[in-house]
Amino acid sequence: MKFRFIFFFSFLIAEKADLVIQNAYVWTVDLSKPKAEAVAVHNNKIIFVGSNKAVQKYIDSNTTIIDAGGKLVLPGFNDNHVHFESTCRIVTGLNLLDVHQEKPFISRVRDVHERFMPGVWITGGLWSAYQAWESSSISEEGRKAKIDFFKPQRKMVDSFTAERPVFIQRFDRKVFFANSKALEIAGITKDRADPPNIHVERDKRGNPTGILTGSGVQKYFNNIIPPRSWKQRVWESEAVLKRCARFGVTSLSDMSDARQREIFYYLNNEDKLTVRIHSRGYLDQWEKMSELGIKIGSGDSMIRLGTVKAWIDGIMGNSTARFYKAYSHNSDEFGIWRKIMFPWRSQSGGRDLQSNLEYLAIKADSAGIQLSVHAIGDAANSYLLDMMDRLNEHNGVKNRRFRLVHAQVIRPDDFKRFNNMSIIAEVQPYHCTDDMRWMEERIGHERSKGAYAFRSLWDSGAVVCFGSDSPGTNASRYPLNPMLGLYAAITRQTLDGKPADGWFPDEKLSVEEAIQAYTLNSAYASFEENIKGSITEGKLADLVILSDNLLEIDPSKIKDVEVKTTIFNGKIIYQQ
Ligand SMILES: [Zn+2]
């Protein structure tokens, strides 16, 4: 009787909202109600999705109201593949690729010095890279002429880095630079002989200038430079979280180490974690995870566990991705299998041979852990599809949502095998924009038809989800910004709009599909589609308001769209 009374009243008195977005173009990514004008949020949940008129009853004097002015509101973006720790290093660290003169050199080092914690080593740099690339593209003569590369000197930075060790390198890692503090810590002085395999450049008086060469330099300093402190890494993580907020990324799947996971737990306890994390362990450590009781669904909505990762082949960039037929530009090269494939073990009384990877995968899968495996070349992807068949046979058909990581080049015959296999294609569409410039030269026209074939994957029944693979390298960045991924999937063009119709244009996705891939499908990939990924009553309130309506603008403009507001867990965490 009492219960019925409470239920009765909860229908009459609408719960009041802490936050209301109204006058918006809400694209919900929820098929049952794709469009709305307003959203109401209470605590960290969405409590209403509907019309401007109907949302009024959720508003009281304590409600924050955002008038979206007709702008597009989407679920927060969910990046399916981020190397968070490397992103920290690249985003906060020293980048000198485009530097080959004293003034910009000093100002770049000073910038990093000013933002780093006291005492932390400044490393990396890679100065003069652009200088080298430019002169090598001028002419054969230019290439032969010895480039007069920039040479930093101690005195350029010593004045402001007296207590800060700096150890950096030229782009080709053949010339190194250390400031006075770094030389002091390394014991390289006027009076001491050069350490083995290191040549110390000296002035007339025998003082080191800061320039070091020789095969022993990197190793010598590797033994001296301490790992980045906890404090430094927390600070770096917060810098990247800020960047996520600016780009509307409210969830991401992280590929980093256990230390990074500890940092996320720490930030979460401090109430400073502004992205939901899906954190993966390693396949060869599945047993340890299992002993801790970790399986699909473990963790909570802030830090989700239950997935392992592995790699079976290399990458396109250095022709190590594994193919059935040799690379088109190198007839001896088929790519590689990673170590985890070996040794091959004999099963069922020696009748079957099984890769070590498969042996581990079967065990982890039967322990209820989700598998994710990196595969780039067609042979690598085929191998995993074969393995899926055998997994189904061995452990039974189940909703395992195997994450095929990158799914980059698929053999035409293999697309139909995705059907009903519960496979997630964990792709990063910006790779396409970047790689299309040389893909056909490497693997030829025919095989390129199955490269970054998002439409074929989607139509084959794979669940296609999107992410960035941030950070890439300093020379080839994969930015966190989801607009670049959406642009790539929708236009299949380079950032300067080539080719005019897009690269293999049949493989384009629609704007609606691309948005779904970057939100709901990424949530599905971590078994979280019931709590996030669409703007649906009862789901977590992770929302973005964009500067322009992706569904209406010319696709060429998608890459320039910005995030106006990011709402995470019911709170505004970014406003432009
Ligand atoms: Zn990656």
Tab-separated table of C-alpha atoms in Angstrom, residues 63-264:
chain	number	residue	atom	x	y	z
A	63	THR	CA	18.179	24.405	-12.856
A	64	THR	CA	21.048	25.523	-15.087
A	65	ILE	CA	19.571	26.211	-18.508
A	66	ILE	CA	21.596	26.106	-21.708
A	67	ASP	CA	19.918	27.648	-24.724
A	68	ALA	CA	21.642	25.791	-27.557
A	69	GLY	CA	20.440	28.250	-30.184
A	70	GLY	CA	19.493	25.431	-32.538
A	71	LYS	CA	22.926	23.829	-32.410
A	72	LEU	CA	23.574	20.103	-32.675
A	73	VAL	CA	23.662	18.071	-29.465
A	74	LEU	CA	25.178	14.581	-29.576
A	75	PRO	CA	26.149	11.929	-27.053
A	76	GLY	CA	29.747	12.490	-25.872
A	77	PHE	CA	32.291	10.858	-28.166
A	78	ASN	CA	33.761	7.488	-27.218
A	79	ASP	CA	37.249	6.923	-28.641
A	80	ASN	CA	37.788	3.185	-29.127
A	81	HIS	CA	41.605	3.232	-29.115
A	82	VAL	CA	43.910	5.675	-27.330
A	83	HIS	CA	47.495	5.245	-26.201
A	84	PHE	CA	46.944	7.567	-23.285
A	85	GLU	CA	50.434	7.524	-21.794
A	86	SER	CA	52.117	8.238	-25.147
A	87	THR	CA	49.548	10.943	-25.780
A	88	CYS	CA	50.605	12.518	-22.480
A	89	ARG	CA	54.237	12.512	-23.548
A	90	ILE	CA	53.584	13.926	-27.001
A	91	VAL	CA	51.059	16.535	-25.927
A	92	THR	CA	53.119	17.918	-23.040
A	93	GLY	CA	56.660	17.160	-24.238
A	94	LEU	CA	59.198	18.904	-26.438
A	95	ASN	CA	58.658	18.843	-30.200
A	96	LEU	CA	61.451	20.332	-32.311
A	97	LEU	CA	60.722	18.678	-35.666
A	98	ASP	CA	60.262	22.064	-37.312
A	99	VAL	CA	63.055	23.820	-35.413
A	100	HIS	CA	66.542	24.480	-36.776
A	101	GLN	CA	67.423	27.940	-35.492
A	102	GLU	CA	68.569	29.324	-32.180
A	103	LYS	CA	65.638	31.592	-31.331
A	104	PRO	CA	62.764	29.124	-31.789
A	105	PHE	CA	64.921	26.445	-30.173
A	106	ILE	CA	65.317	28.513	-27.027
A	107	SER	CA	61.660	29.454	-26.851
A	108	ARG	CA	60.435	25.844	-27.314
A	109	VAL	CA	62.735	24.537	-24.589
A	110	ARG	CA	61.699	27.412	-22.345
A	111	ASP	CA	57.985	26.635	-22.857
A	112	VAL	CA	58.439	23.024	-21.802
A	113	HIS	CA	60.698	24.037	-18.920
A	114	GLU	CA	58.008	26.375	-17.641
A	115	ARG	CA	55.233	23.791	-17.752
A	116	PHE	CA	57.155	20.772	-16.415
A	117	MET	CA	57.495	19.918	-12.712
A	118	PRO	CA	60.857	20.970	-11.201
A	119	GLY	CA	63.698	18.556	-11.853
A	120	VAL	CA	61.939	16.474	-14.534
A	121	TRP	CA	64.202	15.722	-17.501
A	122	ILE	CA	63.309	17.306	-20.827
A	123	THR	CA	63.881	14.660	-23.501
A	124	GLY	CA	62.933	13.918	-27.108
A	125	GLY	CA	62.960	16.935	-29.406
A	126	LEU	CA	64.068	15.573	-32.802
A	127	TRP	CA	65.279	18.915	-34.097
A	128	SER	CA	65.918	19.669	-37.791
A	129	ALA	CA	63.534	17.021	-39.190
A	130	TYR	CA	61.732	19.430	-41.508
A	131	GLN	CA	65.037	20.987	-42.504
A	132	ALA	CA	66.195	17.548	-43.645
A	133	TRP	CA	62.958	16.662	-45.453
A	134	GLU	CA	62.797	19.968	-47.290
A	135	SER	CA	66.342	19.810	-48.560
A	136	SER	CA	65.965	16.173	-49.611
A	137	SER	CA	62.981	17.024	-51.790
A	138	ILE	CA	64.646	19.941	-53.570
A	139	SER	CA	66.884	18.006	-55.918
A	140	GLU	CA	69.410	15.238	-56.211
A	141	GLU	CA	72.142	17.871	-56.015
A	142	GLY	CA	70.642	19.258	-52.856
A	143	ARG	CA	70.536	15.806	-51.339
A	144	LYS	CA	74.171	15.225	-52.094
A	145	ALA	CA	75.224	18.570	-50.717
A	146	LYS	CA	75.843	18.060	-47.040
A	147	ILE	CA	73.156	19.850	-45.074
A	148	ASP	CA	74.535	22.222	-42.529
A	149	PHE	CA	72.349	21.065	-39.648
A	150	PHE	CA	71.531	23.234	-36.684
A	151	LYS	CA	73.710	22.582	-33.634
A	152	PRO	CA	72.336	23.644	-30.248
A	153	GLN	CA	74.846	24.815	-27.647
A	154	ARG	CA	74.767	24.657	-23.868
A	155	LYS	CA	74.851	28.412	-23.478
A	156	MET	CA	71.546	28.785	-25.352
A	157	VAL	CA	69.510	27.203	-22.555
A	158	ASP	CA	71.774	27.017	-19.490
A	159	SER	CA	70.655	30.367	-18.087
A	160	PHE	CA	67.094	29.178	-17.415
A	161	THR	CA	67.731	25.437	-17.002
A	162	ALA	CA	70.324	25.532	-14.232
A	163	GLU	CA	68.361	22.975	-12.175
A	164	ARG	CA	66.665	21.219	-15.100
A	165	PRO	CA	68.436	18.445	-17.024
A	166	VAL	CA	67.864	18.568	-20.780
A	167	PHE	CA	68.873	15.645	-22.994
A	168	ILE	CA	67.510	15.761	-26.533
A	169	GLN	CA	68.326	14.493	-29.979
A	170	ARG	CA	68.421	15.411	-33.635
A	171	PHE	CA	65.667	13.849	-35.813
A	172	ASP	CA	68.015	11.079	-37.033
A	173	ARG	CA	69.153	10.207	-33.478
A	174	LYS	CA	72.764	10.594	-34.551
A	175	VAL	CA	73.506	13.826	-32.717
A	176	PHE	CA	72.524	14.535	-29.113
A	177	PHE	CA	72.456	17.605	-26.965
A	178	ALA	CA	72.797	17.848	-23.189
A	179	ASN	CA	72.679	21.030	-21.120
A	180	SER	CA	75.080	21.653	-18.241
A	181	LYS	CA	72.803	20.066	-15.648
A	182	ALA	CA	72.468	16.872	-17.697
A	183	LEU	CA	76.239	16.768	-18.330
A	184	GLU	CA	76.861	17.233	-14.614
A	185	ILE	CA	74.524	14.356	-13.687
A	186	ALA	CA	76.141	12.234	-16.396
A	187	GLY	CA	79.632	12.997	-15.082
A	188	ILE	CA	80.778	14.443	-18.399
A	189	THR	CA	83.208	17.245	-17.553
A	190	LYS	CA	86.185	19.187	-18.823
A	191	ASP	CA	88.624	17.062	-16.885
A	192	ARG	CA	87.257	13.606	-17.574
A	193	ALA	CA	87.877	11.503	-20.657
A	194	ASP	CA	84.921	10.708	-22.917
A	195	PRO	CA	82.850	7.716	-21.748
A	196	PRO	CA	83.130	4.615	-23.999
A	197	ASN	CA	81.523	4.995	-27.448
A	198	ILE	CA	80.700	8.637	-26.829
A	199	HIS	CA	82.377	11.565	-28.500
A	200	VAL	CA	82.077	14.746	-26.450
A	201	GLU	CA	82.411	17.876	-28.551
A	202	ARG	CA	84.608	20.397	-26.729
A	203	ASP	CA	85.584	24.046	-27.119
A	204	LYS	CA	89.188	25.253	-27.266
A	205	ARG	CA	89.517	25.027	-23.506
A	206	GLY	CA	88.204	21.488	-23.388
A	207	ASN	CA	84.750	22.372	-22.017
A	208	PRO	CA	81.909	20.227	-23.409
A	209	THR	CA	79.707	22.283	-25.774
A	210	GLY	CA	76.664	20.095	-25.136
A	211	ILE	CA	76.898	18.153	-28.404
A	212	LEU	CA	77.412	14.398	-28.056
A	213	THR	CA	77.760	11.784	-30.781
A	214	GLY	CA	78.565	8.103	-30.979
A	215	SER	CA	76.798	4.773	-30.624
A	216	GLY	CA	76.939	4.812	-26.821
A	217	VAL	CA	75.115	8.071	-26.088
A	218	GLN	CA	71.498	6.909	-25.932
A	219	LYS	CA	72.248	3.859	-23.808
A	220	TYR	CA	74.441	5.836	-21.430
A	221	PHE	CA	71.659	8.344	-20.770
A	222	ASN	CA	68.910	5.706	-20.658
A	223	ASN	CA	70.649	4.381	-17.558
A	224	ILE	CA	70.730	7.815	-15.965
A	225	ILE	CA	67.321	9.322	-16.735
A	226	PRO	CA	64.836	8.265	-14.044
A	227	PRO	CA	61.276	7.255	-14.991
A	228	ARG	CA	58.859	10.187	-14.923
A	229	SER	CA	57.599	10.794	-11.405
A	230	TRP	CA	54.055	10.031	-10.299
A	231	LYS	CA	53.407	13.755	-9.888
A	232	GLN	CA	54.612	14.513	-13.399
A	233	ARG	CA	52.473	11.762	-14.879
A	234	VAL	CA	49.381	12.901	-13.002
A	235	TRP	CA	49.964	16.414	-14.269
A	236	GLU	CA	50.421	15.153	-17.847
A	237	SER	CA	47.256	13.060	-17.555
A	238	GLU	CA	45.271	16.071	-16.442
A	239	ALA	CA	46.575	18.011	-19.439
A	240	VAL	CA	45.305	15.290	-21.790
A	241	LEU	CA	41.968	15.073	-19.956
A	242	LYS	CA	41.544	18.788	-20.618
A	243	ARG	CA	42.183	18.142	-24.280
A	244	CYS	CA	39.583	15.362	-24.292
A	245	ALA	CA	37.042	17.778	-22.815
A	246	ARG	CA	37.835	20.327	-25.522
A	247	PHE	CA	37.218	17.690	-28.209
A	248	GLY	CA	34.074	16.300	-26.594
A	249	VAL	CA	35.627	12.905	-25.810
A	250	THR	CA	33.832	11.622	-22.706
A	251	SER	CA	34.861	7.950	-22.949
A	252	LEU	CA	37.948	6.236	-24.283
A	253	SER	CA	39.533	2.821	-24.433
A	254	ASP	CA	43.124	3.002	-23.254
A	255	MET	CA	45.998	0.832	-24.458
A	256	SER	CA	48.571	1.984	-21.853
A	257	ASP	CA	50.257	0.194	-18.995
A	258	ALA	CA	49.094	-0.637	-15.470
A	259	ARG	CA	50.751	2.504	-14.089
A	260	GLN	CA	48.400	4.635	-16.175
A	261	ARG	CA	45.458	2.658	-14.803
A	262	GLU	CA	46.638	3.486	-11.273
A	263	ILE	CA	46.714	7.160	-12.242
A	264	PHE	CA	43.133	6.930	-13.501
